Amino acid sequence: MRTETTVELDALIREWEAELGPDVLAQARYQERMRVVRFLLGLVMPLVLVVVWLPTGWAVALRERFLGNTSWWGTWAVLLVILLSEAVLALPFSWYFDFHLENRLGLNRQSLGGWLLDELKQAMLAIPLQSLLFLALYAVLRLLPPRWLLPGFAGVVAGFLAVFYLLQPVFLRLKFKTEPLDDPDLEARIRQLFEKAGVPFAGLSVVKAGEKTARSNAALVPRGVGTEVVLFDTLLEAMTPEAIEDVVAHELGHKVHRDMLKLMVVLGVVLVLALAVGYGVLRWAGTWDGLQGPQDVATFPLLTAVLAWLGAGFQILLNAYMRRVEFAADAYAVRLTGNAAAFEEAMRVLVKQNKTLPQPALWVERLLYNHPSPARRVQAVRRWAARQGTSSARP
Ligand SMILES: [Zn+2]
């Protein structure tokens, strides 16, 4: 028997799908399938790295060449070479999913050369950083007695998370130019929203994304003691000021609920456990064929494979948690703005711009989505609004 809820959801999905039209809907379905393919390939890739480095004896030869287990410079060099090889192996996949697929979906606005240059810039920052963090991990593995390993892992993981959290705005600005917003009316609205939420406002930047992609996005990033709003120009062009307010209010919901901090703590605990499991696997499997156990930098490809597989399994559990967090931020947004109709408008624009399915297959949503489907989000918001009597007009 169909309940009232599923009937309402089905009606919403049909309405949005009709609005997208058959061509865009087919593209959205294709994007959905590719999401699954990408997840599966993400499990195969680390295995390719293991096969390239270990049975060939290249990892042991590389470690010998650079004296990777006796000199720290040597360890660092081995890590850099293996991380570089990983980036090179992953390049065709990145090209396929981030460039070719975006072209087929009509969302890319960049030339191949421009895209490659961006990839190169990001790799030039990410690879040295990763290599230093893994170097710290080998210091822990080699210098600490076994009972101090867990606190050692925790230290490395904390450093890892802090560096990548703080560098988020840098990575964003590496790819996109930003400029201050020249719209006093919108800025005043957003400032008011921040005051209502009790969050210190540190300005509003526009990301010039439109020259590279048709996708749109928004985020809050730390700036000094305050919080800066970062909006894609593609979003500004397509949304009404009221819808933009709801998007920013959703992000404020995350801020007020301290979701980033909670996520970091959860991620931190999981990464420490993953390192402990990785250590166990290397003690068991890391002594074959010239390998010398967890302290041996030649076993690094195996460690990254274990971390990647545990990470993928954990991602599925984390997604379930994240979807609840997203619903809570939506509820907060609608309470803050009192404008559920504008939230619905924002979701409608995002579905169109990013060519997202209003509702993917249930199993895909459960496994791979860290946000609830757009249709479910709108349905939930309609229900809260009806309960609070704030359904369409601003109070
Ligand atoms: Zn969110």
PDB file of C-alpha atoms and ligand atoms in Angstrom, residues 250-251 254 326 329 371 377, ligand 1:
ATOM      1  CA  HIS A 250      21.781  26.158   5.455  1.00  0.00           C
ATOM      2  CA  GLU A 251      25.553  26.643   5.686  1.00  0.00           C
ATOM      3  CA  HIS A 254      26.252  23.576   9.819  1.00  0.00           C
ATOM      4  CA  GLU A 326      22.086  17.816   6.185  1.00  0.00           C
ATOM      5  CA  ALA A 329      20.883  22.116   8.554  1.00  0.00           C
ATOM      6  CA  HIS A 371      23.190  14.595   1.094  1.00  0.00           C
ATOM      7  CA  ARG A 377      14.944  17.576   1.241  1.00  0.00           C
TER       8      ARG A 377
HETATM    9 ZN    ZN B   1      25.013  21.038   3.864  1.00  0.00          ZN
END
